[in-house]
Coordinates of C-alpha atoms and ligand atoms in Angstrom, one line a residue:
Chain Z
M1 CA -3.8 -8.9 15.3
V2 CA -7.3 -7.7 14.9
V3 CA -9.4 -10.6 13.5
A4 CA -12.5 -9.8 11.4
E5 CA -14.9 -11.9 9.4
S6 CA -16.9 -11.0 6.3
K7 CA -20.5 -9.9 6.7
P8 CA -23.0 -11.9 4.6
V9 CA -23.2 -10.4 1.1
T10 CA -27.0 -10.0 1.6
E11 CA -26.4 -7.7 4.6
I12 CA -24.0 -5.6 2.5
L13 CA -26.4 -5.5 -0.4
D14 CA -29.1 -4.3 1.9
M15 CA -26.9 -1.5 3.3
I16 CA -26.1 -0.2 -0.2
K17 CA -29.4 -0.8 -1.9
E18 CA -29.9 2.9 -2.7
C19 CA -26.4 3.2 -4.3
K20 CA -25.5 3.1 -8.0
K21 CA -21.7 3.3 -7.5
V22 CA -19.5 2.4 -4.6
V23 CA -15.9 1.8 -3.7
V24 CA -14.9 -1.4 -1.9
A25 CA -11.9 -0.4 0.2
G26 CA -9.7 -3.1 1.7
C27 CA -6.7 -2.9 4.0
K28 CA -3.2 -4.6 3.8
G29 CA -3.0 -4.9 7.6
C30 CA -4.5 -7.5 9.9
V31 CA -7.5 -8.2 7.7
T32 CA -5.2 -9.3 4.9
V33 CA -3.5 -11.7 7.3
C34 CA -6.8 -13.2 8.4
N35 CA -8.1 -13.4 4.9
S36 CA -11.1 -11.2 5.3
G37 CA -10.2 -7.7 3.9
G38 CA -7.2 -7.8 1.7
E39 CA -6.8 -7.2 -2.0
K40 CA -8.1 -10.6 -2.8
E41 CA -11.2 -10.3 -0.7
V42 CA -11.8 -6.8 -2.2
G43 CA -11.9 -8.4 -5.7
I44 CA -14.2 -11.2 -4.6
L45 CA -16.7 -8.9 -2.8
A46 CA -16.7 -6.4 -5.7
S47 CA -17.6 -9.2 -8.1
E48 CA -20.3 -10.7 -5.8
L49 CA -21.9 -7.3 -5.4
R50 CA -21.8 -6.6 -9.2
L51 CA -23.2 -9.9 -10.0
A52 CA -26.0 -9.9 -7.5
R53 CA -27.2 -6.5 -8.6
K54 CA -26.9 -7.5 -12.3
V55 CA -29.1 -10.5 -11.6
A56 CA -31.6 -8.2 -9.8
G57 CA -31.6 -6.0 -12.9
D58 CA -30.2 -3.0 -11.1
D59 CA -26.5 -2.7 -12.1
L60 CA -24.0 -1.5 -9.6
E61 CA -20.7 0.1 -10.5
V62 CA -18.0 -1.0 -8.1
L63 CA -14.5 0.5 -7.8
E64 CA -11.8 -1.4 -5.9
Y65 CA -8.9 -0.2 -3.8
T66 CA -6.8 -1.6 -1.1
C67 CA -5.2 0.8 1.3
E68 CA -1.8 0.2 2.8
R69 CA -3.6 0.6 6.1
Q70 CA -7.0 2.1 7.0
C71 CA -6.0 2.9 10.6
D72 CA -3.8 5.8 9.6
P73 CA -5.2 9.0 8.0
E74 CA -2.4 9.3 5.5
Y75 CA -3.2 5.9 4.0
I76 CA -6.8 6.9 3.5
E77 CA -5.8 9.9 1.4
P78 CA -5.4 7.9 -1.9
L79 CA -9.2 7.3 -1.7
D80 CA -9.8 11.1 -2.3
D81 CA -9.9 10.8 -6.1
L82 CA -11.9 7.5 -6.1
V83 CA -14.7 8.7 -3.9
K84 CA -15.4 11.9 -5.8
D85 CA -18.5 10.5 -7.6
V86 CA -19.5 7.4 -5.6
D87 CA -22.6 7.0 -3.4
A88 CA -20.8 5.2 -0.6
V89 CA -17.7 3.3 0.5
V90 CA -17.9 -0.2 1.7
S91 CA -14.8 -0.7 3.9
I92 CA -13.5 -4.2 4.6
A93 CA -10.9 -3.1 7.0
C94 CA -11.4 -3.8 10.7
S95 CA -14.0 -1.4 12.0
V96 CA -11.4 1.3 12.6
G97 CA -11.2 1.8 8.8
P98 CA -14.8 2.9 8.2
Q99 CA -14.6 5.3 11.0
Y100 CA -11.5 7.0 9.6
I101 CA -13.2 7.1 6.3
A102 CA -16.3 8.7 7.9
A103 CA -14.1 11.3 9.6
R104 CA -12.3 12.2 6.3
Y105 CA -15.4 12.4 4.1
P106 CA -18.1 14.2 6.1
F107 CA -20.7 13.9 3.3
L108 CA -20.1 10.4 2.1
P109 CA -21.9 7.3 3.5
V110 CA -19.6 4.5 4.7
F111 CA -20.6 1.0 5.5
P112 CA -18.7 -1.8 7.3
G113 CA -18.2 -5.0 5.2
L114 CA -16.7 -6.9 8.0
N115 CA -17.6 -7.8 11.6
T116 CA -14.5 -7.1 13.7
V117 CA -14.5 -10.0 16.2
F118 CA -11.5 -9.9 18.4
I119 CA -7.8 -9.4 19.1
G120 CA -6.3 -12.8 18.5
G121 CA -4.3 -15.0 16.2
A122 CA -4.4 -18.1 14.0
A123 CA -4.7 -21.4 15.9
E124 CA -4.5 -23.5 12.7
H125 CA -5.2 -22.9 9.1
G126 CA -8.7 -21.3 8.9
V127 CA -9.1 -21.1 12.6
W128 CA -8.6 -18.0 14.7
K129 CA -8.9 -17.5 18.5
E130 CA -9.3 -14.6 20.8
Y131 CA -6.4 -13.8 23.2
C132 CA -6.8 -10.2 24.5
Q133 CA -9.5 -7.7 25.3
A134 CA -7.2 -4.7 25.5
C135 CA -8.1 -4.2 29.2
G136 CA -5.3 -1.6 29.4
H137 CA -3.4 -3.1 32.2
C138 CA -2.0 -6.5 31.4
I139 CA -2.0 -8.9 34.4
I140 CA -1.1 -12.2 32.6
G141 CA 2.3 -12.2 34.4
D142 CA 0.3 -13.5 37.4
F143 CA -1.3 -16.3 35.4
G144 CA 1.6 -18.1 33.7
G145 CA 1.3 -15.7 30.7
L146 CA -2.3 -16.7 29.9
C147 CA -5.2 -14.3 29.9
P148 CA -8.1 -15.1 32.2
V149 CA -9.8 -11.7 31.4
T150 CA -10.4 -12.8 27.8
R151 CA -10.1 -16.5 27.7
C152 CA -12.2 -17.4 30.7
A153 CA -15.9 -17.1 29.8
K154 CA -16.5 -15.4 33.2
S155 CA -13.2 -13.4 33.3
L156 CA -12.4 -15.0 36.6
M157 CA -9.3 -13.9 38.5
N158 CA -9.7 -16.8 40.9
G159 CA -10.7 -19.7 38.8
P160 CA -11.3 -22.4 37.7
C161 CA -15.1 -22.3 38.4
G162 CA -17.2 -25.3 39.2
G163 CA -18.1 -25.8 35.5
S164 CA -14.5 -26.7 34.5
S165 CA -14.6 -30.3 33.3
G166 CA -11.9 -32.4 31.7
G167 CA -9.9 -29.3 30.7
K168 CA -12.9 -27.8 28.9
C169 CA -15.0 -24.7 29.7
E170 CA -18.6 -25.1 30.7
V171 CA -19.4 -22.8 27.8
G172 CA -19.0 -24.0 24.2
K173 CA -20.1 -27.7 24.7
G174 CA -16.6 -29.0 25.0
T175 CA -15.1 -27.0 22.2
I176 CA -13.4 -24.3 24.3
D177 CA -10.4 -24.9 26.6
C178 CA -10.9 -23.9 30.2
I179 CA -8.1 -21.4 30.4
W180 CA -8.0 -21.8 34.1
H181 CA -7.2 -25.5 33.6
L182 CA -4.3 -24.4 31.3
I183 CA -3.2 -21.8 33.8
Y184 CA -3.1 -24.5 36.5
E185 CA -1.2 -26.9 34.4
R186 CA 1.3 -24.3 33.3
L187 CA 2.0 -23.0 36.8
K188 CA 2.4 -26.6 37.9
N189 CA 5.0 -27.2 35.2
L190 CA 6.7 -24.0 36.2
G191 CA 6.7 -25.0 39.8
Q192 CA 4.7 -21.9 40.6
L193 CA 1.4 -23.3 41.9
S194 CA 1.8 -21.2 45.0
R195 CA 0.9 -18.2 42.9
L196 CA -2.7 -19.5 42.9
E197 CA -3.0 -19.9 46.7
N198 CA -4.1 -16.4 47.6
P199 CA -7.1 -14.5 46.4
W200 CA -6.3 -12.2 43.5
G201 CA -7.5 -8.7 44.5
F202 CA -9.8 -6.4 42.6
K203 CA -9.0 -5.5 39.0
N204 CA -9.0 -1.9 38.2
W205 CA -11.1 -1.6 35.1
S206 CA -10.7 2.1 34.6
T207 CA -7.8 1.4 32.2
S208 CA -10.3 -0.6 30.1
R209 CA -13.1 0.8 28.0
D210 CA -15.1 1.0 31.3
G211 CA -13.1 4.2 32.0
G212 CA -14.5 5.7 28.8
P213 CA -13.1 5.6 25.2
R214 CA -9.3 5.6 25.5
T215 CA -6.6 7.8 24.0
M216 CA -2.9 7.0 24.3
I217 CA -0.5 9.9 24.2
R218 CA 3.2 9.5 23.8
E219 CA 4.6 13.0 24.3
E220 CA 8.0 12.2 23.0
L221 CA 6.5 11.2 19.7
R222 CA 4.3 14.3 19.3
K223 CA 5.5 16.9 16.9
Chain J
M1 CA -19.4 -18.3 71.2
T2 CA -18.4 -15.3 69.1
L3 CA -20.8 -14.5 66.3
T4 CA -20.3 -12.4 63.3
A5 CA -23.9 -12.0 62.2
G6 CA -25.8 -14.0 64.8
S7 CA -28.0 -15.8 62.3
K8 CA -29.7 -19.0 63.3
L9 CA -27.6 -20.9 60.8
E10 CA -24.4 -19.4 62.3
K11 CA -25.6 -20.3 65.9
I12 CA -26.5 -23.9 65.0
L13 CA -23.2 -24.5 63.2
K14 CA -21.1 -22.8 66.0
S15 CA -22.9 -24.9 68.6
G16 CA -21.6 -28.0 66.9
Q17 CA -25.0 -29.3 65.8
K18 CA -25.6 -30.5 62.2
A19 CA -27.3 -27.8 60.2
V20 CA -29.8 -28.1 57.5
T21 CA -30.3 -25.6 54.7
C22 CA -32.7 -26.0 51.8
E23 CA -33.1 -24.2 48.6
C24 CA -36.0 -22.4 47.1
G25 CA -35.9 -20.7 43.8
P26 CA -38.1 -17.7 43.0
P27 CA -40.5 -18.1 40.1
R28 CA -40.2 -16.7 36.6
G29 CA -42.7 -14.1 37.2
A30 CA -44.1 -12.0 40.0
D31 CA -46.1 -14.8 41.6
A32 CA -45.3 -14.4 45.3
E33 CA -48.0 -16.8 46.3
H34 CA -46.3 -19.7 44.4
F35 CA -43.0 -18.9 46.1
R36 CA -44.7 -18.7 49.6
H37 CA -46.3 -22.0 48.9
K38 CA -43.0 -23.8 48.0
A39 CA -41.3 -22.1 51.0
S40 CA -44.0 -23.2 53.4
F41 CA -42.8 -26.8 53.2
L42 CA -39.4 -25.8 54.3
K43 CA -40.3 -23.6 57.2
D44 CA -39.9 -26.2 60.0
C45 CA -37.3 -28.4 58.4
A46 CA -34.6 -26.0 57.4
D47 CA -32.5 -23.8 59.7
A48 CA -32.2 -21.4 56.8
V49 CA -33.4 -21.4 53.2
N50 CA -31.2 -20.4 50.3
V51 CA -32.8 -18.1 47.8
T52 CA -31.2 -18.4 44.4
D53 CA -30.2 -15.4 42.3
N54 CA -31.4 -15.9 38.8
Q55 CA -30.1 -19.5 38.8
T56 CA -29.0 -21.0 35.6
A57 CA -29.0 -17.4 34.2
V58 CA -32.8 -17.5 33.9
V59 CA -34.7 -14.4 34.9
R60 CA -36.7 -14.8 38.1
F61 CA -37.8 -12.4 40.7
C62 CA -34.9 -11.1 42.6
S63 CA -33.4 -12.8 45.6
L64 CA -33.5 -9.7 47.8
A65 CA -37.3 -9.6 47.5
A66 CA -37.6 -13.3 48.0
C67 CA -35.5 -13.1 51.1
R68 CA -37.8 -10.5 52.5
I69 CA -40.8 -12.7 51.8
L70 CA -39.2 -15.6 53.7
M71 CA -38.5 -13.4 56.6
D72 CA -42.1 -12.3 56.7
M73 CA -43.0 -16.0 56.9
G74 CA -40.6 -16.5 59.8
I75 CA -38.0 -18.3 57.7
E76 CA -34.4 -17.4 57.8
P77 CA -32.9 -16.7 54.4
V78 CA -29.5 -17.3 52.9
M79 CA -29.3 -14.7 50.2
Q80 CA -27.4 -15.9 47.1
M81 CA -25.7 -13.4 45.0
V82 CA -24.0 -13.9 41.7
T83 CA -21.4 -11.6 40.2
R84 CA -22.5 -12.3 36.6
D85 CA -25.2 -9.6 36.4
M86 CA -24.0 -6.8 38.6
N87 CA -20.8 -4.7 38.9
R88 CA -19.2 -3.8 42.2
I89 CA -21.4 -0.7 42.6
A90 CA -24.6 -2.7 42.4
L91 CA -23.2 -5.7 44.3
Q92 CA -22.1 -3.6 47.3
S93 CA -25.3 -1.7 47.2
N94 CA -27.4 -4.9 47.3
V95 CA -25.3 -6.2 50.2
L96 CA -25.9 -3.1 52.2
G97 CA -29.6 -3.1 51.3
A98 CA -29.9 -6.8 52.3
A99 CA -28.2 -6.1 55.6
A100 CA -30.5 -3.1 56.2
L101 CA -33.5 -5.5 55.7
G102 CA -32.1 -7.8 58.3
I103 CA -30.7 -10.5 56.1
K104 CA -27.8 -12.2 57.9
N105 CA -26.5 -15.0 55.6
L106 CA -25.0 -14.3 52.2
L107 CA -23.7 -16.8 49.7
C108 CA -21.3 -15.4 47.2
L109 CA -21.2 -17.0 43.8
T110 CA -20.0 -16.3 40.3
G111 CA -23.1 -17.9 38.7
D112 CA -23.7 -20.0 35.6
H113 CA -22.7 -18.4 32.3
N114 CA -25.5 -16.4 30.7
S115 CA -25.3 -18.4 27.5
F116 CA -27.1 -21.2 29.4
G117 CA -30.0 -19.1 30.4
D118 CA -33.1 -17.6 28.8
H119 CA -31.3 -14.4 27.7
P120 CA -28.1 -15.6 26.0
Q121 CA -28.0 -12.2 24.2
A122 CA -27.3 -10.4 27.5
K123 CA -24.1 -8.5 28.2
N124 CA -22.5 -10.2 31.2
V125 CA -20.7 -8.2 33.8
H126 CA -18.1 -10.2 35.7
D127 CA -16.5 -7.1 37.3
L128 CA -15.8 -9.3 40.3
D129 CA -15.7 -13.1 40.8
S130 CA -17.1 -15.0 43.8
V131 CA -13.8 -14.8 45.7
Q132 CA -13.5 -11.1 45.2
L133 CA -17.2 -10.6 46.3
L134 CA -16.4 -12.5 49.5
A135 CA -13.4 -10.3 50.1
A136 CA -15.4 -7.2 49.4
V137 CA -18.2 -8.1 51.8
K138 CA -15.8 -9.2 54.5
A139 CA -14.0 -5.9 54.2
M140 CA -17.2 -4.0 54.5
R141 CA -18.2 -6.0 57.6
D142 CA -14.9 -6.2 59.4
D143 CA -13.0 -3.1 58.3
G144 CA -15.9 -0.9 57.5
K145 CA -14.5 -0.2 54.0
M146 CA -15.8 -0.5 50.5
I147 CA -13.6 -1.8 47.7
S148 CA -12.8 1.8 46.9
G149 CA -11.8 2.5 50.5
T150 CA -14.9 4.6 51.1
E151 CA -16.1 4.2 54.7
V152 CA -19.2 2.2 55.3
V153 CA -21.5 3.8 57.8
G154 CA -23.3 0.9 59.3
R155 CA -21.4 -2.3 58.6
P156 CA -23.3 -5.2 57.0
Q157 CA -23.3 -8.1 59.5
M158 CA -23.3 -11.1 57.3
F159 CA -22.4 -14.7 57.9
L160 CA -20.5 -15.4 54.7
G161 CA -20.8 -18.5 52.5
A162 CA -19.5 -19.8 49.2
A163 CA -20.1 -22.7 46.9
V164 CA -17.6 -25.5 46.3
N165 CA -17.8 -28.1 43.6
P166 CA -15.6 -31.2 44.4
F167 CA -16.6 -32.7 41.0
A168 CA -15.1 -30.1 38.8
D169 CA -11.6 -30.3 37.5
P170 CA -8.7 -30.1 38.1
F171 CA -9.6 -32.2 41.2
E172 CA -6.5 -31.6 43.2
F173 CA -7.1 -27.9 42.9
R174 CA -10.6 -27.9 44.3
V175 CA -9.4 -27.8 47.9
V176 CA -6.9 -25.1 47.1
R177 CA -9.8 -23.0 45.7
M178 CA -11.9 -23.7 48.8
A179 CA -8.9 -22.5 50.9
K180 CA -8.8 -19.4 48.8
K181 CA -12.5 -18.8 49.4
I182 CA -11.9 -19.2 53.2
K183 CA -9.0 -16.8 53.0
A184 CA -11.3 -14.3 51.2
G185 CA -14.0 -14.6 53.9
A186 CA -16.1 -17.8 53.5
Q187 CA -17.3 -19.1 56.9
F188 CA -19.4 -21.9 55.5
V189 CA -19.6 -23.6 52.1
Q190 CA -22.4 -25.5 50.4
T191 CA -21.3 -28.1 47.9
Q192 CA -22.6 -28.9 44.5
C193 CA -25.1 -31.9 44.6
I194 CA -23.1 -35.0 45.6
Y195 CA -23.7 -38.2 43.8
D196 CA -20.1 -39.5 43.5
M197 CA -19.7 -40.4 47.1
E198 CA -16.2 -41.8 46.7
R199 CA -14.8 -38.6 45.1
F200 CA -16.5 -36.5 47.8
A201 CA -15.0 -38.6 50.5
K202 CA -11.6 -38.0 48.9
F203 CA -12.3 -34.3 48.7
M204 CA -13.3 -34.2 52.4
Q205 CA -10.1 -36.0 53.4
M206 CA -8.0 -33.5 51.5
A207 CA -10.0 -30.6 53.2
N208 CA -9.6 -32.2 56.6
D209 CA -5.8 -32.7 56.0
M210 CA -5.4 -29.1 55.1
G211 CA -7.3 -28.0 58.2
L212 CA -10.0 -26.4 56.2
T213 CA -12.9 -28.0 58.0
E214 CA -11.7 -26.4 61.2
Q215 CA -11.9 -23.0 59.6
C216 CA -15.1 -23.4 57.7
Y217 CA -18.4 -25.4 57.9
V218 CA -19.1 -27.7 55.0
L219 CA -22.7 -28.3 54.2
A220 CA -23.0 -31.3 51.8
G221 CA -25.3 -30.8 48.9
V222 CA -28.0 -33.4 48.2
T223 CA -30.5 -33.4 45.4
P224 CA -33.0 -36.3 45.2
F225 CA -33.7 -37.8 41.9
K226 CA -37.3 -37.6 40.8
S227 CA -36.8 -40.1 38.0
V228 CA -34.2 -41.9 35.9
G229 CA -34.8 -39.2 33.3
M230 CA -33.6 -36.5 35.7
A231 CA -30.6 -38.5 36.6
N232 CA -29.6 -38.9 33.0
Y233 CA -30.2 -35.3 32.3
M234 CA -27.9 -34.3 35.2
K235 CA -25.2 -36.6 34.1
K236 CA -25.2 -35.4 30.6
F237 CA -26.1 -31.7 30.7
V238 CA -25.3 -30.1 34.0
P239 CA -21.8 -28.7 33.9
G240 CA -19.5 -30.2 36.6
M241 CA -21.9 -32.9 37.7
L242 CA -20.8 -36.6 38.1
V243 CA -23.6 -39.1 38.4
P244 CA -22.4 -42.7 38.9
D245 CA -24.1 -45.3 36.8
S246 CA -25.0 -47.4 39.9
Y247 CA -27.7 -44.8 40.8
I248 CA -29.0 -44.8 37.3
Q249 CA -29.2 -48.6 37.3
R250 CA -30.9 -48.6 40.7
L251 CA -33.6 -46.2 39.5
K252 CA -34.0 -48.1 36.3
G253 CA -34.5 -51.3 38.3
V254 CA -37.8 -50.2 39.8
P255 CA -41.1 -49.5 37.9
K256 CA -41.6 -46.0 36.7
E257 CA -44.2 -45.1 39.3
K258 CA -41.7 -46.1 42.1
Q259 CA -38.8 -44.2 40.8
A260 CA -39.5 -41.1 42.8
E261 CA -39.7 -43.1 46.0
E262 CA -36.4 -44.8 45.1
G263 CA -34.9 -41.4 44.5
I264 CA -35.9 -40.3 48.0
K265 CA -34.5 -43.5 49.5
I266 CA -31.2 -42.8 47.8
A267 CA -31.2 -39.3 49.1
V268 CA -31.9 -40.4 52.6
E269 CA -29.1 -43.0 52.5
Q270 CA -26.7 -40.4 51.1
I271 CA -27.5 -37.9 53.9
Q272 CA -26.9 -40.5 56.5
Q273 CA -23.5 -41.4 54.9
L274 CA -22.5 -37.8 54.5
L275 CA -23.3 -37.0 58.1
E276 CA -20.9 -39.7 59.1
M277 CA -18.0 -38.2 57.2
K278 CA -15.5 -36.2 59.2
G279 CA -15.8 -32.5 58.5
V280 CA -19.4 -32.5 57.2
A281 CA -21.2 -29.9 59.3
G282 CA -24.6 -30.2 57.8
I283 CA -26.7 -30.9 54.8
H284 CA -27.8 -28.5 52.0
L285 CA -30.9 -30.1 50.5
M286 CA -31.8 -28.9 47.0
A287 CA -35.1 -30.6 46.2
I288 CA -35.6 -28.7 43.0
E289 CA -39.3 -28.0 42.4
W290 CA -39.9 -30.8 44.8
E291 CA -39.9 -28.8 48.1
E292 CA -42.9 -30.7 49.4
K293 CA -40.7 -33.7 49.8
A294 CA -38.0 -32.0 52.0
P295 CA -39.8 -32.8 55.3
E296 CA -40.1 -36.5 54.5
I297 CA -36.5 -36.8 53.4
L298 CA -35.1 -34.9 56.4
K299 CA -37.4 -36.8 58.8
A300 CA -36.3 -40.2 57.4
A301 CA -32.7 -39.1 57.7
G302 CA -33.2 -38.3 61.4
L303 CA -32.7 -34.6 61.0
L304 CA -36.1 -33.5 62.4
P305 CA -37.1 -31.7 64.5
R306 CA -34.6 -28.9 64.0
P307 CA -32.9 -27.5 67.1
Q308 CA -34.1 -24.3 68.6
V309 CA -31.7 -21.5 69.2
D310 CA -32.3 -18.0 70.6
Ligands
SF4_1 S1 -4.8 -9.0 30.8 FE1 -5.7 -7.3 29.6 S2 -4.1 -6.6 28.2 FE2 -3.4 -8.6 29.1 S3 -4.0 -10.1 27.6 FE3 -5.7 -10.0 29.0 S4 -7.1 -8.4 28.2 FE4 -5.2 -8.2 27.1
SF4_2 S1 -14.9 -23.4 32.9 FE1 -12.9 -22.4 33.0 S2 -12.8 -21.0 31.3 FE2 -14.9 -21.6 31.6 S3 -15.9 -20.1 32.9 FE3 -15.1 -21.7 34.2 S4 -13.1 -21.1 34.8 FE4 -13.6 -19.8 33.1

């Protein structure tokens, strides 16, 4: 899923300092799962904004709404009525959401309430980790199913580098696993260490964002 | 003797004599005089001098310019190139430019992560890694082709090197990775500073057993300790560096003003032991910001004067 974290309330307050009335719009997709932009977080953020502005002697009216998803135009539609007389929308979907909102309402300011941080998953309760950079051509089949593009700090295809120590990456002061150590251990367990004996060639990054913003077209699904 | 680039370093190694390379880092500014001054100590004691490429991810003047300065001083450079800061377009372009300037030794590295340097906010590149850079330069040199397949008009004649760190993990894999670098094009390797002699001996035995030292020259890395503080720092903070306590105790055992001298003694002993090891083809002396001590160390180790080649 897409993992996102809340921006500090002070940053959001600064973005909407000119506004008298806003909608805080959440999303029931990934950001609900990672506890940053679902119905519950919409309620919390709305209260925090109201309270802060009240304390500052400059009341703010905050409407609350949580879309089924914000990464689908039809699920943004229910906002049409709510946004009629507001000054801005604060979206706490992943950063796809605010951009869909911007596209739908050309004259309405929209601000991101989250920082979208990565594609990943939960490692334990309250901890999420990055697993994929959406490079557009998955090569993890060569690496025991583990991604060196994302999980190696240097995106090495021929690791581990000289900084790998005791299973940990040279980056992160011992808190990050060296993915190349894990790739090595896993291929050893699978009896496939020979996969690592030859230089891995040149990755084609044109399928990644380096080739320009991407569009995926599935002709069979187009109406 | 068939030569690929015909550099002095290549000739000395291929003649079977022990080679000496030293390291000289460009300054964090445009002060060429300072760089010339440091390099002047290395002129007659190294067969070639490595110029680091923004080492530890700290901005310094570029290795290409520094190599040119060395050549003007009559010193043969080994240009280091890291893949952290440049994509394949810039890397290949710099290799061609370096060859056009007459640089004949190239050391291909990935580089320390940018989070360690003075610009942790930088966007890193990592389009290629060190192994891929080796393969790319080898293909330009031997097949006249760029990564894209575009023809190279005027092939870059480079003697290709790589780094190995026998002290990183997983240990058993370090020789496999060295073999991979050789397959990709490495003709010589320079090792990380060696302090754990036992582990290095084990590494060399594995490399010998795999036949790697017959395909590639190993230059053993030595960095003299200036003080017990430096030894402690290396042990604690430098990624992938193993410093045995015995050296730290030895440095601690002498008065503060004698520590540097003791550090030099240790380095000389290490060099002598390393040169005895099967498969060690030379020494890579990294006297960091202590270049003026290189002649003394190398002389005491019996490595001066350097052989002349034509
Ligand atoms: S190889 Fe690419 S697509 Fe596959 S996990 Fe890594 S970044 Fe994602
Ligand atoms: S220590 Fe491991 S994960 Fe970290 S940069 Fe090196 S190879 Fe990649």
